[in-house]
Tab-separated table of C-alpha atoms in Angstrom:
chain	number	residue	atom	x	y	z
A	1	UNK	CA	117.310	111.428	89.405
A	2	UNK	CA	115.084	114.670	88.791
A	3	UNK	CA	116.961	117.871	88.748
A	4	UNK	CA	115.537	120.346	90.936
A	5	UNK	CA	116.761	123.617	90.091
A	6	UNK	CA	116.554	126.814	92.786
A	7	UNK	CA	117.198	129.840	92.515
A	8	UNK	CA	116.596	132.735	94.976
A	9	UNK	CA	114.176	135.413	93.769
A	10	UNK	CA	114.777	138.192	96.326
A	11	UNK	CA	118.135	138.242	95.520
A	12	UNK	CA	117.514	140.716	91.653
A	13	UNK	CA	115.167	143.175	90.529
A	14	UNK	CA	115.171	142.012	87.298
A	15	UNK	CA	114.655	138.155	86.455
A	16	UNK	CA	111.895	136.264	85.358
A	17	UNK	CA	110.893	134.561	88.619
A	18	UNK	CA	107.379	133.446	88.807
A	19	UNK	CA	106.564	133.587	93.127
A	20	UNK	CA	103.726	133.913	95.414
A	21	UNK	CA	104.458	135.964	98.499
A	22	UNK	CA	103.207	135.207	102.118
A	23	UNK	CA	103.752	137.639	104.484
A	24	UNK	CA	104.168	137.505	108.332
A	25	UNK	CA	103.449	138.892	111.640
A	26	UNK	CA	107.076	140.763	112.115
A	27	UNK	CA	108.271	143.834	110.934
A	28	UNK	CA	108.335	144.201	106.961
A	29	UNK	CA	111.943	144.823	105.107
A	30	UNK	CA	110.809	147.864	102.649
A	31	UNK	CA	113.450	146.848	100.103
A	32	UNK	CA	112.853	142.780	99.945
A	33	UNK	CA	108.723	143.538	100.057
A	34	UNK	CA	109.133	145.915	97.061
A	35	UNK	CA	111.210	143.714	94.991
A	36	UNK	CA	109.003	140.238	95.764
A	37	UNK	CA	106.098	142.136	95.443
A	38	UNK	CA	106.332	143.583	91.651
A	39	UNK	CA	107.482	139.509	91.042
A	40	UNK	CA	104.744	137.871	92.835
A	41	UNK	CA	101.528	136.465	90.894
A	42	UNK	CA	99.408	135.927	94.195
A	43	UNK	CA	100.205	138.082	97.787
A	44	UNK	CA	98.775	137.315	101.045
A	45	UNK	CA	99.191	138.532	104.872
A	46	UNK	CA	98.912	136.268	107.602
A	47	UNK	CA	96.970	138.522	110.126
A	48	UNK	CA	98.823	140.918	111.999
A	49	UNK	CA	101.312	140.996	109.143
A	50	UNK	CA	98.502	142.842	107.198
A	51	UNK	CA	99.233	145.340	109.941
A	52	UNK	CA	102.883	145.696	109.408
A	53	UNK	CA	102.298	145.875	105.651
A	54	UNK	CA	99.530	148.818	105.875
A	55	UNK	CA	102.347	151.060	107.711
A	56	UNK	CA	105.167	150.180	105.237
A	57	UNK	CA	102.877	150.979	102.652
A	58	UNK	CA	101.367	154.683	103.415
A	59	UNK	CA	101.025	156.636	100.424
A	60	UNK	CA	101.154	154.368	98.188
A	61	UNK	CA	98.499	151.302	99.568
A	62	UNK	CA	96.561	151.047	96.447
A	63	UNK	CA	99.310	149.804	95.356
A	64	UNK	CA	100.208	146.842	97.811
A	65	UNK	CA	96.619	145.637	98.098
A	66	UNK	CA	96.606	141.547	99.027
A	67	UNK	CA	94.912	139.066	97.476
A	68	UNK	CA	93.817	137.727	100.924
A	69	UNK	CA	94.816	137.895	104.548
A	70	UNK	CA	94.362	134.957	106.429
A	71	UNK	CA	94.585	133.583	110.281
A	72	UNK	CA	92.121	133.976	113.192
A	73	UNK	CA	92.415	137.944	113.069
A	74	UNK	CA	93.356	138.434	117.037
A	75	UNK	CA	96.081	140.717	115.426
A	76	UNK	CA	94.618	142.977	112.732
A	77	UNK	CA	93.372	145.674	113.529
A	78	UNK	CA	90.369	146.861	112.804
A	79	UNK	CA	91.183	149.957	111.177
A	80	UNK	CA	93.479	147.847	109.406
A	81	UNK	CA	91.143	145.177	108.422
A	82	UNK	CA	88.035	147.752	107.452
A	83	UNK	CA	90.847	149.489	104.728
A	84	UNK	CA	91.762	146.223	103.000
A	85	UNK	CA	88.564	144.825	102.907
A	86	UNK	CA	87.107	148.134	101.783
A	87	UNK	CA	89.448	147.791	99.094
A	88	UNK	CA	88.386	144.157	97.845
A	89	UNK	CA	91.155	141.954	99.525
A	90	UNK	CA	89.603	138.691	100.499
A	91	UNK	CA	89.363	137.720	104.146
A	92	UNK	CA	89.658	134.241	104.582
A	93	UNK	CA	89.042	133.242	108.611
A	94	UNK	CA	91.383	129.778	109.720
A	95	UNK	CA	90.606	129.381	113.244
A	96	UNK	CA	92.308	125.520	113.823
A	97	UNK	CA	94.185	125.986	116.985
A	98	UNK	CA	96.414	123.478	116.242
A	99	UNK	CA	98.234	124.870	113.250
A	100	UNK	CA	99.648	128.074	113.164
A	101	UNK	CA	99.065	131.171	111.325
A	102	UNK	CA	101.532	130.646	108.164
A	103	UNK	CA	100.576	127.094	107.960
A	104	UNK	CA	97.138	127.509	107.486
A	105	UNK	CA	98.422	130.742	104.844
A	106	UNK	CA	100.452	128.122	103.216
A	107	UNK	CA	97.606	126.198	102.459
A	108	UNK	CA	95.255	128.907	101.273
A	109	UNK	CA	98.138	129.599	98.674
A	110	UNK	CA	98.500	126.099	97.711
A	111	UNK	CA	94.935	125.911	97.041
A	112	UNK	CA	94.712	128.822	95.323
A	113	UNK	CA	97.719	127.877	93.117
A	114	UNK	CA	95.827	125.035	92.396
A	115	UNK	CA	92.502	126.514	91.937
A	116	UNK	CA	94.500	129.211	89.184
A	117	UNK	CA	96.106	126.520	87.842
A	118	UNK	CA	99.235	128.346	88.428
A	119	UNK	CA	103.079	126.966	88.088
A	120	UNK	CA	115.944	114.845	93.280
A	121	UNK	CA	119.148	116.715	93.133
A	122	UNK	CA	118.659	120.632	94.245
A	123	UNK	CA	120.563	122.905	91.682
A	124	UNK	CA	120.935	126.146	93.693
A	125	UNK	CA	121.954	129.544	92.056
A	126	UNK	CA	124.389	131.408	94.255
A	127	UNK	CA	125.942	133.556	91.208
A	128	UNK	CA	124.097	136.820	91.471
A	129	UNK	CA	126.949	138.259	93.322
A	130	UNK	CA	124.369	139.745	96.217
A	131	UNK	CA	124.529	136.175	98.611
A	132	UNK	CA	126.190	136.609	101.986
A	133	UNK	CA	129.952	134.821	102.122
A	134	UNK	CA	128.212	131.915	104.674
A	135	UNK	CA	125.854	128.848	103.886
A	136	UNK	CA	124.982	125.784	105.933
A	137	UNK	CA	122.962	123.016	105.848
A	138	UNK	CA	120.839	121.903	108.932
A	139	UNK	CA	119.529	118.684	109.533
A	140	UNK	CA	116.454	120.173	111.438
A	141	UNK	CA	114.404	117.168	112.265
A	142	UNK	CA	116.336	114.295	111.706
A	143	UNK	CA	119.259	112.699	110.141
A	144	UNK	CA	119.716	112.902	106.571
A	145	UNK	CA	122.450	111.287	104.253
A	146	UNK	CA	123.801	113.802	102.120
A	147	UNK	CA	125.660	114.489	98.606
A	148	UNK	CA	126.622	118.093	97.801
A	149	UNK	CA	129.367	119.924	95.475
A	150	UNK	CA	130.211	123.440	94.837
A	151	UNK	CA	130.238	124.268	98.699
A	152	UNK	CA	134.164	124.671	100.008
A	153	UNK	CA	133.709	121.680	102.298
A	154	UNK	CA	131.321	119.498	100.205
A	155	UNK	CA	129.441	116.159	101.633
A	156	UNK	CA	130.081	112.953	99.979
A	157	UNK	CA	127.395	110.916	101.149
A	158	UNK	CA	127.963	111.963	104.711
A	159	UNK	CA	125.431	111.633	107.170
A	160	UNK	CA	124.085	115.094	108.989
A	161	UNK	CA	122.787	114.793	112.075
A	162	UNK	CA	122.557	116.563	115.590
A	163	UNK	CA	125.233	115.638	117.767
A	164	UNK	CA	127.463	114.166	115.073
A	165	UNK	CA	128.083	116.950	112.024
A	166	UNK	CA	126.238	119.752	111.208
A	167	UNK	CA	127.248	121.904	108.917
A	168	UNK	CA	127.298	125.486	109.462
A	169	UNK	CA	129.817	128.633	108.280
A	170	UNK	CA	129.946	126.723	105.216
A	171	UNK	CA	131.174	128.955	101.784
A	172	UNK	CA	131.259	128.634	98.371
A	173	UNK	CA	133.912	127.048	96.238
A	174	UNK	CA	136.245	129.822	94.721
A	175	UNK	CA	135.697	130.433	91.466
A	176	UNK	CA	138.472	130.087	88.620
A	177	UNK	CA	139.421	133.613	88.142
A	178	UNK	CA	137.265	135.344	85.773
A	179	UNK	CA	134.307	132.438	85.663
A	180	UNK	CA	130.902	133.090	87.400
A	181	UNK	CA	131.010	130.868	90.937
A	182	UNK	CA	129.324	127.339	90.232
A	183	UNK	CA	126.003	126.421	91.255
A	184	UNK	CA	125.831	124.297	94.399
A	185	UNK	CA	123.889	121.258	93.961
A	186	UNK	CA	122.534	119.096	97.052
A	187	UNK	CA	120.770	115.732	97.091
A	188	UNK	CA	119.317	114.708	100.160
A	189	UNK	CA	116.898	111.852	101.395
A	190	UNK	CA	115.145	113.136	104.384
A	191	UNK	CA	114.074	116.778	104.518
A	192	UNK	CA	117.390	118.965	104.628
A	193	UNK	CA	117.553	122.907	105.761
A	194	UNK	CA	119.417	125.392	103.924
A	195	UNK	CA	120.405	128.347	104.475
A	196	UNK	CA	122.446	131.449	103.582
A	197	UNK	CA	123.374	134.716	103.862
A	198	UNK	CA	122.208	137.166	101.671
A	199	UNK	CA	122.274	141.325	101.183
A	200	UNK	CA	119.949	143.566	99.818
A	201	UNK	CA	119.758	144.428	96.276
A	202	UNK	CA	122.979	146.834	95.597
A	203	UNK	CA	124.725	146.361	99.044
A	204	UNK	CA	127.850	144.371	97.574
A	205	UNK	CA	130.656	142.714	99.699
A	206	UNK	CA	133.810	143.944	98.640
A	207	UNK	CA	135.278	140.923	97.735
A	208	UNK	CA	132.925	140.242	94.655
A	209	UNK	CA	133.731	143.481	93.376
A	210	UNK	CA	136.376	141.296	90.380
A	211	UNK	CA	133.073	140.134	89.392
A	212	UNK	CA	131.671	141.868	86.152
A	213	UNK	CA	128.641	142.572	84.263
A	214	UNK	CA	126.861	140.536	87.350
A	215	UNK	CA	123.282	139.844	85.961
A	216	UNK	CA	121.613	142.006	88.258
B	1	UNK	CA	113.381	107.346	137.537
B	2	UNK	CA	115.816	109.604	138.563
B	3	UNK	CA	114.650	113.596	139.238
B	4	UNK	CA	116.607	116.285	137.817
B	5	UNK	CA	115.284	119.503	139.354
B	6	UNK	CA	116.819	122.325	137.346
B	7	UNK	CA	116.121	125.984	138.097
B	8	UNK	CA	117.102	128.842	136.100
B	9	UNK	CA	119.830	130.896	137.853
B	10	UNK	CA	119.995	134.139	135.775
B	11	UNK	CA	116.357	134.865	136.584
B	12	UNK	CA	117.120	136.155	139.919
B	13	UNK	CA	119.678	138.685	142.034
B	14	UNK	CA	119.200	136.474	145.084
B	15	UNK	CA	119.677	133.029	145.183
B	16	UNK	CA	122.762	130.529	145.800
B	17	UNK	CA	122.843	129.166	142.380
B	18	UNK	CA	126.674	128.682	141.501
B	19	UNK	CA	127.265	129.039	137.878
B	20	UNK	CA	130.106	129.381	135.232
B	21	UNK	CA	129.603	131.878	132.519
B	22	UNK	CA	130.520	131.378	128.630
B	23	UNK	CA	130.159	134.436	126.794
B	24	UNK	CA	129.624	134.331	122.760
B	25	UNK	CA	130.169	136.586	120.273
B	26	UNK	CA	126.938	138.219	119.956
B	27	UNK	CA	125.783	141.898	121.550
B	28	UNK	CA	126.004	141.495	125.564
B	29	UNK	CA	122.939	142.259	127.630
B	30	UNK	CA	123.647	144.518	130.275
B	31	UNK	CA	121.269	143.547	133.211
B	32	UNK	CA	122.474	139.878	132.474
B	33	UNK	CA	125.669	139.944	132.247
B	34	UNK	CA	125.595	141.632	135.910
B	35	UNK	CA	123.086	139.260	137.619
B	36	UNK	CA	125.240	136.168	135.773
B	37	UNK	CA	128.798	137.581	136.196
B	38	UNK	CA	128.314	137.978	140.335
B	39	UNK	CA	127.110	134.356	140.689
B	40	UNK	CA	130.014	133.032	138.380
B	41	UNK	CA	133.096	131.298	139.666
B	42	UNK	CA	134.330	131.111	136.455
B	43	UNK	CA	134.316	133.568	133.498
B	44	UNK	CA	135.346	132.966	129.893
B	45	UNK	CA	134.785	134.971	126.673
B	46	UNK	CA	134.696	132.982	123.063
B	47	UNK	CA	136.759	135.318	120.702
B	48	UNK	CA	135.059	138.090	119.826
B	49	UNK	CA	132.757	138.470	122.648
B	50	UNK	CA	135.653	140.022	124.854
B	51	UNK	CA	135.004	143.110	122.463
B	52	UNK	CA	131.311	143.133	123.275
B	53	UNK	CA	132.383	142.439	126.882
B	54	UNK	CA	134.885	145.253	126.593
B	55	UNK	CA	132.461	147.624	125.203
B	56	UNK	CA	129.646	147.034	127.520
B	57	UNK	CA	132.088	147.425	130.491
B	58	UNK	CA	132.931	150.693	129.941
B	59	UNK	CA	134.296	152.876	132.864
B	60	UNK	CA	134.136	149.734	135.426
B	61	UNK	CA	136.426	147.346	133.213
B	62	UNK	CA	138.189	145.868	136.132
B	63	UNK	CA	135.292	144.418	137.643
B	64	UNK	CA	134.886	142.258	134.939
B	65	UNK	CA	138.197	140.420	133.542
B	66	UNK	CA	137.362	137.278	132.299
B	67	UNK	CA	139.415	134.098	133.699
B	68	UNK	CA	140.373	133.108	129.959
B	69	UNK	CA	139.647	134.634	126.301
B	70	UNK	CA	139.323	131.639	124.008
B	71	UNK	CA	138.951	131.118	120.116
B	72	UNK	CA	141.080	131.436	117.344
B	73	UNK	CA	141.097	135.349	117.659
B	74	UNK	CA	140.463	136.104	114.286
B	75	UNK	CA	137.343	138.548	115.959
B	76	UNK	CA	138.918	140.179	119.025
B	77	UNK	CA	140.739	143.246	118.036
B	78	UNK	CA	144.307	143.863	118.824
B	79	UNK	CA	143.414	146.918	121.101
B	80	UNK	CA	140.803	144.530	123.312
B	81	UNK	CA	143.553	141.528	123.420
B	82	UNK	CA	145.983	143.947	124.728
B	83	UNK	CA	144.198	145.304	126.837
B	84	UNK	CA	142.968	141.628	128.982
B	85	UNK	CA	146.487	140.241	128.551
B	86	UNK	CA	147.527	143.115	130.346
B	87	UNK	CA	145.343	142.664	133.016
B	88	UNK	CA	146.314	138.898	133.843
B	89	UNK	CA	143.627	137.099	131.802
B	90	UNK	CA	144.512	134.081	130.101
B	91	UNK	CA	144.498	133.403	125.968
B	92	UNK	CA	143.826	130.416	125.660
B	93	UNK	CA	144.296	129.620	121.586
B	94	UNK	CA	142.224	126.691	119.865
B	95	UNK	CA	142.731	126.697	116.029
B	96	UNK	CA	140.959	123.026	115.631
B	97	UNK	CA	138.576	124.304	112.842
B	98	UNK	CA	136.358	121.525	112.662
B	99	UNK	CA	134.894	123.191	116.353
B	100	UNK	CA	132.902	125.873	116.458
B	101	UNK	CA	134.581	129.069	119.506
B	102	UNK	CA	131.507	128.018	121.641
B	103	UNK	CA	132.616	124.141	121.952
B	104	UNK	CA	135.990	124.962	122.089
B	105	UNK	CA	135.343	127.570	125.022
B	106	UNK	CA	132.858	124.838	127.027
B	107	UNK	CA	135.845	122.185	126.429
B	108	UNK	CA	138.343	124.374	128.313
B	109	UNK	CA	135.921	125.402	130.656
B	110	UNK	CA	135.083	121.957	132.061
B	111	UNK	CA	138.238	121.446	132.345
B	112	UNK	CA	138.966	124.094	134.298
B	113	UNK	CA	136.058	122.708	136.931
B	114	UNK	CA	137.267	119.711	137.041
B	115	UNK	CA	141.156	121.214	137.797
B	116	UNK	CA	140.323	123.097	140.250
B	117	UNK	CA	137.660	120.551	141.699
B	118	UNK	CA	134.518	123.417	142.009
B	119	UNK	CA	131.409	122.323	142.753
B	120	UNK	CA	129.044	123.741	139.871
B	121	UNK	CA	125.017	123.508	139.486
B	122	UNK	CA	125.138	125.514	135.650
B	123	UNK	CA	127.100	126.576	133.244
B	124	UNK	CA	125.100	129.315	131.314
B	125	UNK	CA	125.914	131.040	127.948
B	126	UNK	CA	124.992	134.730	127.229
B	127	UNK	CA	124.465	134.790	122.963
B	128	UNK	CA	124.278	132.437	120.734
B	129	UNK	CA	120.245	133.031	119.974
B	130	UNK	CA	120.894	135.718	117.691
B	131	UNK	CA	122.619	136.726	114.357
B	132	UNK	CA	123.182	134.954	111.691
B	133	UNK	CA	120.845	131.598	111.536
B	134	UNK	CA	123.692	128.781	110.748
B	135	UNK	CA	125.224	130.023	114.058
B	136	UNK	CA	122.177	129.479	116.158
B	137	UNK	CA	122.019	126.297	114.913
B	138	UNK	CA	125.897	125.511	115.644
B	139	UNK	CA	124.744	127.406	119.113
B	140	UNK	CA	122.519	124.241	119.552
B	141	UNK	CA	124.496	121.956	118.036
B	142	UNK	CA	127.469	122.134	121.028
B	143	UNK	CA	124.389	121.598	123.536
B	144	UNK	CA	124.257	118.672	121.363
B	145	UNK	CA	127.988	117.871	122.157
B	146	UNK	CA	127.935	119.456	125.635
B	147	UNK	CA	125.794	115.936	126.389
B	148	UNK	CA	128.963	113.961	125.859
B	149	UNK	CA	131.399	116.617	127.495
B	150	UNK	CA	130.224	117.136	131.158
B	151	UNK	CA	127.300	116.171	132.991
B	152	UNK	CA	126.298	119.810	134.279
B	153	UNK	CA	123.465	121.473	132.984
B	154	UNK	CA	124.417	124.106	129.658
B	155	UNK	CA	122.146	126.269	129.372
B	156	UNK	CA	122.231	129.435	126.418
B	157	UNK	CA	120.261	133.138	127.132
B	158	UNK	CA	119.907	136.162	124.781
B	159	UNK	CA	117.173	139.074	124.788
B	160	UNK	CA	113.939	137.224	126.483
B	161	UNK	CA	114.545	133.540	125.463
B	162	UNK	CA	116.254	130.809	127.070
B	163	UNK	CA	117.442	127.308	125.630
B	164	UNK	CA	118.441	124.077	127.148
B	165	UNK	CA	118.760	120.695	125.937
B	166	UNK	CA	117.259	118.140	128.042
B	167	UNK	CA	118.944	114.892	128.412
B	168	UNK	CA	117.096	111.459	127.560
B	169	UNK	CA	117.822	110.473	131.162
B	170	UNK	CA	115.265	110.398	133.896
B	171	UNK	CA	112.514	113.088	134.512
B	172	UNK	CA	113.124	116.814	134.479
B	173	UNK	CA	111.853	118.714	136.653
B	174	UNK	CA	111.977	122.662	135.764
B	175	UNK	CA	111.169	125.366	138.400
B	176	UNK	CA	109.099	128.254	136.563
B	177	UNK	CA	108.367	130.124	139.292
B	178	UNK	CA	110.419	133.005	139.517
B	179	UNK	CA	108.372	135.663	138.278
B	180	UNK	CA	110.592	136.423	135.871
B	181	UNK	CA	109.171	133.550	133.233
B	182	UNK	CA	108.157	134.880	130.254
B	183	UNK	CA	104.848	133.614	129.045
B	184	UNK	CA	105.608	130.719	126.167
B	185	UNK	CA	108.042	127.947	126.641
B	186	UNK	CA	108.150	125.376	123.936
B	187	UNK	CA	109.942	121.688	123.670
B	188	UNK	CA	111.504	121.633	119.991
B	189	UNK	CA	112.508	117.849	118.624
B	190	UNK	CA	115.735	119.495	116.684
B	191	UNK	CA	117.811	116.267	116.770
B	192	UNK	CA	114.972	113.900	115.430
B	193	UNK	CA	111.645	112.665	116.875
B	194	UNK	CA	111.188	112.467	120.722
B	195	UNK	CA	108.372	110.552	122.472
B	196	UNK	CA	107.307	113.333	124.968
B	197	UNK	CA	105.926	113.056	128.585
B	198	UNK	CA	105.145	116.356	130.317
B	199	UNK	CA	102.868	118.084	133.268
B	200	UNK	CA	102.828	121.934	134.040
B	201	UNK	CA	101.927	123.040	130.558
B	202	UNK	CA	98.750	124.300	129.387
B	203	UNK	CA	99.290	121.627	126.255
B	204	UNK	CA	100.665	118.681	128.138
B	205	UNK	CA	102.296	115.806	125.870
B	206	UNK	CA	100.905	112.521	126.835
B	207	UNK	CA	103.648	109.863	125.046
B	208	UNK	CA	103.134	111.919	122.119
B	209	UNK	CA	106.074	111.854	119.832
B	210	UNK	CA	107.346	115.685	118.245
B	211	UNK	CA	109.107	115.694	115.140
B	212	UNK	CA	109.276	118.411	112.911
B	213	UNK	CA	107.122	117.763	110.335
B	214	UNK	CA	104.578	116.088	112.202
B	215	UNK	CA	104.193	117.871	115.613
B	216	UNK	CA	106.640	120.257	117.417
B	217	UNK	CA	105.559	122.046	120.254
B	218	UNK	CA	105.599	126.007	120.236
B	219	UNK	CA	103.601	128.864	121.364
B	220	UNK	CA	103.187	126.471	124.677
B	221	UNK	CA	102.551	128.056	128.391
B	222	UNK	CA	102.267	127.460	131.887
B	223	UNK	CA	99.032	125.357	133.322
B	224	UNK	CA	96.965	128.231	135.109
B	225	UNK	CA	97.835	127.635	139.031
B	226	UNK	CA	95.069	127.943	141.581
B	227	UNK	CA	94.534	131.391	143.103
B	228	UNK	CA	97.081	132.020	145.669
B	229	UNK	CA	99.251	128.677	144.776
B	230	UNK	CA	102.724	129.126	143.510
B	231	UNK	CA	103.139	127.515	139.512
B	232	UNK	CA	103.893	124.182	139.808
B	233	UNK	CA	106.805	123.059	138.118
B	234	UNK	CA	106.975	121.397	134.895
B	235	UNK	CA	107.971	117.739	134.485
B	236	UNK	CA	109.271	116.525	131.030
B	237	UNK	CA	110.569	113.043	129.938
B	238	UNK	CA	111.824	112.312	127.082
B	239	UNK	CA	113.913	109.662	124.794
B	240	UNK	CA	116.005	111.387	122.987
B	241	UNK	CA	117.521	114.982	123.526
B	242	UNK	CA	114.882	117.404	123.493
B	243	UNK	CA	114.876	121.327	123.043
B	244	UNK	CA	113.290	123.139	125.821
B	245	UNK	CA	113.425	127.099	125.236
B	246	UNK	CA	111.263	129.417	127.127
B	247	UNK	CA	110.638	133.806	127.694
B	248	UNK	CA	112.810	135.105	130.461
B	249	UNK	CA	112.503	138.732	131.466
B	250	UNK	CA	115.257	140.711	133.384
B	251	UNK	CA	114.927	141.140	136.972
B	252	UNK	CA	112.476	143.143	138.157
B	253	UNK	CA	110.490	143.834	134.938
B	254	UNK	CA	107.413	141.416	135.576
B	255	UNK	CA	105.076	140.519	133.025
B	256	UNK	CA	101.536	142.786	133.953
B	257	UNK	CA	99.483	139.488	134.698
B	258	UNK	CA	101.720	138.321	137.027
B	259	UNK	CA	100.916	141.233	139.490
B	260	UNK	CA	98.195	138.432	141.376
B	261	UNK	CA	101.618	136.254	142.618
B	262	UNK	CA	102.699	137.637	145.919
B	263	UNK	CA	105.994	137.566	147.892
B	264	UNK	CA	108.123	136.580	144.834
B	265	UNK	CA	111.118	135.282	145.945
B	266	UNK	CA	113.517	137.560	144.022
């Protein structure tokens, strides 16, 4: 079985994380956008979010200029709109009702990963000593038979499913004392959510502070 | 097929809706937890939320002592558990940690209905929309379980949505016309795919199956009713639990183009 290996880019400012960043219609975190942005090869704005984006940035726009804002533009403004397109950012109109705004951004950036030529078991890194103390994994959609290890209460082939187990304030096995916290690893065969908790660059719980020389 | 009319109590001062109200940990919404708490014949608080209940109470706390404080209480703090012992309200400890506070707090409350034999149309939740994302989900995972544990309508509210879980039984039949509707309502296939019946939207479902994946249904509204004509309701079927989730606004803050509807019955 492939390994899949996952790690989670916001999480460092250093790193050599290769991402593309979509950005939405809801009010921009200053300190994840600053981070993801130096990291990403490719940044767009799914309409209004180019709106959000423009305020976060003033002063320093030139610098946070997308490669293209996408969506049907009912919520850019057109102040907003007339400054990045001044400044070269692509507009690229989607106008299919039926799919929504970050789909049809999703699939500009797959194409354009493509067109750039850009690029099993899930190995997740949860060592970086900024990730929340909660996890879960939510079978969203449908049931899915699952294998996991490194969480506190791992799967073992276990079904998750609405209505029957779902597994939610999950944690992370407790490290032998002075060893970095294993990776969790996850194999799945339908579709399977995950999901954690996370803080911002620098905000550490205090009960990581044992940890040293985190790779931050 | 059986009809299951269902209205939405907390949207209005008036009415003769009787509820019971489950309060989670999250921050408590003032104007709701009034409306809610004066319609409720029973009154419990999941852990933690008696300090949000505690807090938001200020200056008028003994007008609103819960019946029973529930949960492992490893969230209320010593000063708010004093203080509702004190005042006759029950503890009632569940350490099974394989439950989440909210199923744990619906499990005693039905059995409190049933004990003292009250004749209930909802039991409605305030929190459990908001916060950390794995406890939304185990939010909607006890309306899961609720489906097994009672036959009353649960119901969950925080800010301006609302979320039920509609049973595979029969047609539902869901009164929107309030006023106090937001303006999107959606039907979310969480559980797995659904095949969908519904009238009263603007994007009606026509034995269409949602899954996630292939088609959920968000971003949905009401069908336009005729000038002068009160909304009609919306109808749903479905095989398999369904999400339903939909804007609410507090009482007396009406949405602007809304201002046509006359005589609201609030």
């Amino acid at each position: 079985m492939s390994v899949l290996p996952t790690t989670f880019p916001f999480l460092s400012t250093s790193g050599t994380q290769r991402i593309c960043l979509i950005i939405l219609n809801q009010p921009v975190d200053k300190d994840h956008l600053h981070i993801l942005w130096r990291k990403a090869l490719l940044r767009a704005c799914a309409d209004g979010a180019a709106n959000h984006l423009y305020n976060i940035t003033a002063g320093d726009r030139d610098n946070f200029l997308p490669d293209y804002i996408s969506g049907d533009f009912d919520s850019i403004t057109a102040e907003v709109k007339a400054f990045y397109t001044d400044k070269g950012c692509k507009l690229r109109e989607t106008s299919d009702q039926d799919l929504t705004d970050y789909t049809k951004c999703l699939a500009i950036m797959v194409e354009e990963i493509n067109k750039q030529g850009l690029k099993g078991c899930h190995r997740l890194g949860v060592n970086t000593g900024l990730e929340g103390d909660w996890c879960s994994l939510i079978p969203v959609g449908g049931p899915c038979q699952v294998v996991t290890t490194g969480l506190k209460w791992n799967l073992s082939n276990q079904v998750l499913e609405f209505g029957k187990l779902v597994s939610t304030s999950n944690t992370y096995e407790p490290a032998e004392r002075g060893d970095p916290r294993k990776a969790v690893t996850v194999s799945t065969d339908k579709p399977l959510l995950w999901s954690m908790g996370i803080h911002k660059n620098g905000v550490k719980k205090t009960s990581q502070r044992n940890q040293v020389n985190q790779n931050v």
